[in-house]
XYZ file of C-alpha atoms in Angstrom:
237
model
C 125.742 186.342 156.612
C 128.423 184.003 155.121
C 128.534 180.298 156.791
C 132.663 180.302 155.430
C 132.817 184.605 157.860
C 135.264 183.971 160.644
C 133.109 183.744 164.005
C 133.293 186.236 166.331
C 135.635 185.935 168.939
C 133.844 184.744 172.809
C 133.437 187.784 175.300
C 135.757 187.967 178.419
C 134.865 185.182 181.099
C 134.557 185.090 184.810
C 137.366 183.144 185.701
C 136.131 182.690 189.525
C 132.333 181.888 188.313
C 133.541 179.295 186.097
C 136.268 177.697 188.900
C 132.989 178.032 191.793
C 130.813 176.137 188.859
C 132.881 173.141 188.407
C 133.965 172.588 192.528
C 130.018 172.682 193.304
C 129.299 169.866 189.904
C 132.238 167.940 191.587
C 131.795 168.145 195.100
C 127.707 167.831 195.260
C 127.780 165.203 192.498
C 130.758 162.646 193.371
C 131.971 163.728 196.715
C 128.786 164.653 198.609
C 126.782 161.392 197.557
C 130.045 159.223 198.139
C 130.539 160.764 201.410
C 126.790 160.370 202.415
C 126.254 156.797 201.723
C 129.453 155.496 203.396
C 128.366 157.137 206.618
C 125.073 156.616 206.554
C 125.539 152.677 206.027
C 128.842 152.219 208.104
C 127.784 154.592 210.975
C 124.210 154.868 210.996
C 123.412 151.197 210.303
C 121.110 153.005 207.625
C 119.758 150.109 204.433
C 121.803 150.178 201.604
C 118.771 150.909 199.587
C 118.114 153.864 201.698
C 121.199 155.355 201.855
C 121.748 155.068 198.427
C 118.541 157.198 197.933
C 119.421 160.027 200.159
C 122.644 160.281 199.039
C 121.112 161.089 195.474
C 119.459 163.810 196.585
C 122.795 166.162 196.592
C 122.838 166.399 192.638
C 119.094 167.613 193.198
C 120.999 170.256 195.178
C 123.509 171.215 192.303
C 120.401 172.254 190.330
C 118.597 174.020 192.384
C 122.221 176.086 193.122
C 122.603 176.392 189.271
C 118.926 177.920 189.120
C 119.117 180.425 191.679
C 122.880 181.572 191.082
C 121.891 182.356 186.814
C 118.596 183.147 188.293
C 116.436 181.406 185.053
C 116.087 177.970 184.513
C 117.998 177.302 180.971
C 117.456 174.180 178.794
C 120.195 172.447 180.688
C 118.643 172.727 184.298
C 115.208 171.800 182.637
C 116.860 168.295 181.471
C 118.757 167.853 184.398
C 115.301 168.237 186.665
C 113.674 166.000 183.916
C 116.147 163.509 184.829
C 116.005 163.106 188.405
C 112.511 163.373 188.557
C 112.607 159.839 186.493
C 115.167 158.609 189.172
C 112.736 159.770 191.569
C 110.055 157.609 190.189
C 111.879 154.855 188.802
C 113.631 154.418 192.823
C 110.187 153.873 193.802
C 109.179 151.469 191.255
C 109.687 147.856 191.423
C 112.151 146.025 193.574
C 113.099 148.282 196.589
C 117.345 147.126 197.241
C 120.246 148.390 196.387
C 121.317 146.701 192.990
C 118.124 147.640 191.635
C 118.328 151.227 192.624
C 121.670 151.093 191.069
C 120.516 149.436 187.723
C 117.476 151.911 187.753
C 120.135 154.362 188.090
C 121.836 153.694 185.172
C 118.551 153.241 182.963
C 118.526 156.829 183.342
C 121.897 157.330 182.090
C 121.154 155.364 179.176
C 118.337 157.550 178.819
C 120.540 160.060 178.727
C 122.081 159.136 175.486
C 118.799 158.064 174.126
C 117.798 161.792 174.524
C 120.918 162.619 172.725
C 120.530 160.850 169.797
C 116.863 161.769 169.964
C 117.550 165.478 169.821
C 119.227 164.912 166.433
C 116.221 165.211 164.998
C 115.358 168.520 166.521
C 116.261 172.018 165.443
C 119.262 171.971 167.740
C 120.937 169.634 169.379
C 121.294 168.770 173.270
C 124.975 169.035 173.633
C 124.441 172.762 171.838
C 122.892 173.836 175.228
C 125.480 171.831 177.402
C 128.201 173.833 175.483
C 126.433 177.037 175.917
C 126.892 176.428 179.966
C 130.225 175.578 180.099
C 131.174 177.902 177.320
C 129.870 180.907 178.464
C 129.457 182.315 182.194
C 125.906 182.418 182.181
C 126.288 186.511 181.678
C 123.204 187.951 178.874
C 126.922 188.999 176.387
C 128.405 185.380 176.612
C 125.016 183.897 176.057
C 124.187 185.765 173.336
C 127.320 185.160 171.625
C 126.749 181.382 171.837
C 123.686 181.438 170.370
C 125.083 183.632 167.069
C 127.104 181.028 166.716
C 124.566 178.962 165.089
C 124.270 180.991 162.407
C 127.365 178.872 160.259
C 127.546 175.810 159.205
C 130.680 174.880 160.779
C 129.800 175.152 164.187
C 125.951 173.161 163.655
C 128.090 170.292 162.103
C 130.204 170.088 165.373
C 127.374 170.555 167.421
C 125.484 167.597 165.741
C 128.801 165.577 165.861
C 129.398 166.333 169.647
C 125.825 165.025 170.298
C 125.908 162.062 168.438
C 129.106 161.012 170.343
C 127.646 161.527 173.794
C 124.793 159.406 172.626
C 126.562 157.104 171.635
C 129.224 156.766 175.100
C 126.065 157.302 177.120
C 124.184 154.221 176.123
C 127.104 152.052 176.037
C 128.709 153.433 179.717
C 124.961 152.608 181.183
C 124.606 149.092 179.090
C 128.605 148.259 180.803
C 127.280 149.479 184.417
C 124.252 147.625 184.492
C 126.048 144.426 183.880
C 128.784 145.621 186.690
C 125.819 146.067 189.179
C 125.300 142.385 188.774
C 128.513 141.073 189.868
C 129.970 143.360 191.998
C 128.714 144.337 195.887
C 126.662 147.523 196.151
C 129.232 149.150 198.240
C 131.951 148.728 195.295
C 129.424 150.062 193.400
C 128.337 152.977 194.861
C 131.730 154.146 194.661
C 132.317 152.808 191.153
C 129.139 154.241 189.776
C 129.673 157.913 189.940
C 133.459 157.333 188.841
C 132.310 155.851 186.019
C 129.985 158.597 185.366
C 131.995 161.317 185.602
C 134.791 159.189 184.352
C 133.149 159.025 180.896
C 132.174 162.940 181.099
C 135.332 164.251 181.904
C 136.959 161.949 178.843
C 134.269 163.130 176.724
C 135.090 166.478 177.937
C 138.783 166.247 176.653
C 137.298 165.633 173.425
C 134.906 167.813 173.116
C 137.693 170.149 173.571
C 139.887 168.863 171.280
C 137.357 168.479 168.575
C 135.656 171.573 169.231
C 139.359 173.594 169.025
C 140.344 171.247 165.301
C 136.960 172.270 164.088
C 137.410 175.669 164.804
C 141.020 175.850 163.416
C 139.316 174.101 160.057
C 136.224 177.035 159.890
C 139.091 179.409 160.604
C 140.976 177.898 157.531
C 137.886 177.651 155.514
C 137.234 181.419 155.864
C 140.641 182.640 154.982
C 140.535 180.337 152.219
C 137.268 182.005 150.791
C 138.151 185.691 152.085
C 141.794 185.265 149.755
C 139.272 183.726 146.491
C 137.137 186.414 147.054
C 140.350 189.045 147.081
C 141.672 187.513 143.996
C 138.077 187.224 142.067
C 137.760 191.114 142.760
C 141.065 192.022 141.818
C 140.738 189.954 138.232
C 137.243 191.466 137.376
């Protein structure tokens, strides 16, 4: 098939899947973990160190959520698991406080953008898997519509381009927090940290959409602009 045919249009979406999708990432990522070290350290006289790990273990949550709601584990659960088993075993490595947990914490966001970048090099790219969840509902039509999408050019440069840009934020939002966890208190940071986080994904977000909707207009063009030479060749043979 032509890389310059218009793509096909996305199937109809579950509104209310997609709304119960983003409250759960929210709540058990930001608000849970938030809410969980404050209480544990202010009410419970729990260490900062170990409040700070149990209040990590709500994203773990998330996943397992995400896994048994699409019932399969997709290429995005498998990095997110990836991920907190290395802030599993990184929390246990080393220095056991608070601003080392924190620092450890955002090693693995760094990593994070490391695998980004890495993933340039493979046959697709990570943020074409993070699109296909937020994209699509999860639904075998929606998913399979994503993946045809590969098939022109168009879209694989965007993909590429979306990648290299969360790489890019990734590594410098962990290299900024690192440094923060050095000169500000752990309980400024434990706030902080997950704003920042999320912070830099939702901005990312916005342009990812914005990108994603110019680059679509432009294959759009493209296609219209080859469909019209095509006409014209045809009717001057």
């Amino acid at each position: 098939m032509s890389t310059q045919a218009a793509r096909p249009a996305p199937p109809t979406r579950s509104g209310a899947a997609t709304a119960i999708g983003w409250v759960l990432t929210i709540g058990l990522n930001v608000v849970a973990p938030i809410i969980t070290y404050n209480t544990l350290v202010d009410d419970h006289g729990w260490s900062e160190f170990s409040a700070l790990l149990l209040s990590s273990a709500w994203p773990v949550l998330d996943s397992a959520i995400s896994v048994a709601w699409r019932r399969k584990l997709d290429e995005f659960a498998v990095v997110t698991l990836v991920f907190i088993v290395i802030t599993a075993v990184v929390s246990l490595v080393g220095a056991h406080s608070a601003r080392a947990l924190l620092i450890k914490d955002s090693g693995v966001t760094g990593l994070f953008g490391l695998l980004c970048l890495a993933t340039l090099l493979a046959a697709r790219p990570l943020m074409f898997y993070f699109g296909r969840k937020f994209a699509t509902d999860g639904t075998p039509e929606s998913t399979a519509w994503w993946n045809g999408l590969w098939q022109y050019e168009g879209f694989r440069t965007t993909m590429r381009t979306m990648t290299l840009v969360w790489g890019v934020a990734y590594v410098a939002e962990a290299l900024i927090r690192m440094g923060l966890a050095y000169v500000l208190d752990t309980k400024t940071m434990v706030s902080l940290s997950p704003i920042m986080i999320y912070g830099v994904l939702g901005a990312l977000g916005v342009w990812t959409a914005l990108y994603g909707k110019r680059s679509q207009r432009e294959g759009e063009r493209r296609a219209a602009e080859a469909e019209a030479a095509a006409a014209e060749a045809a009717t001057t043979a």
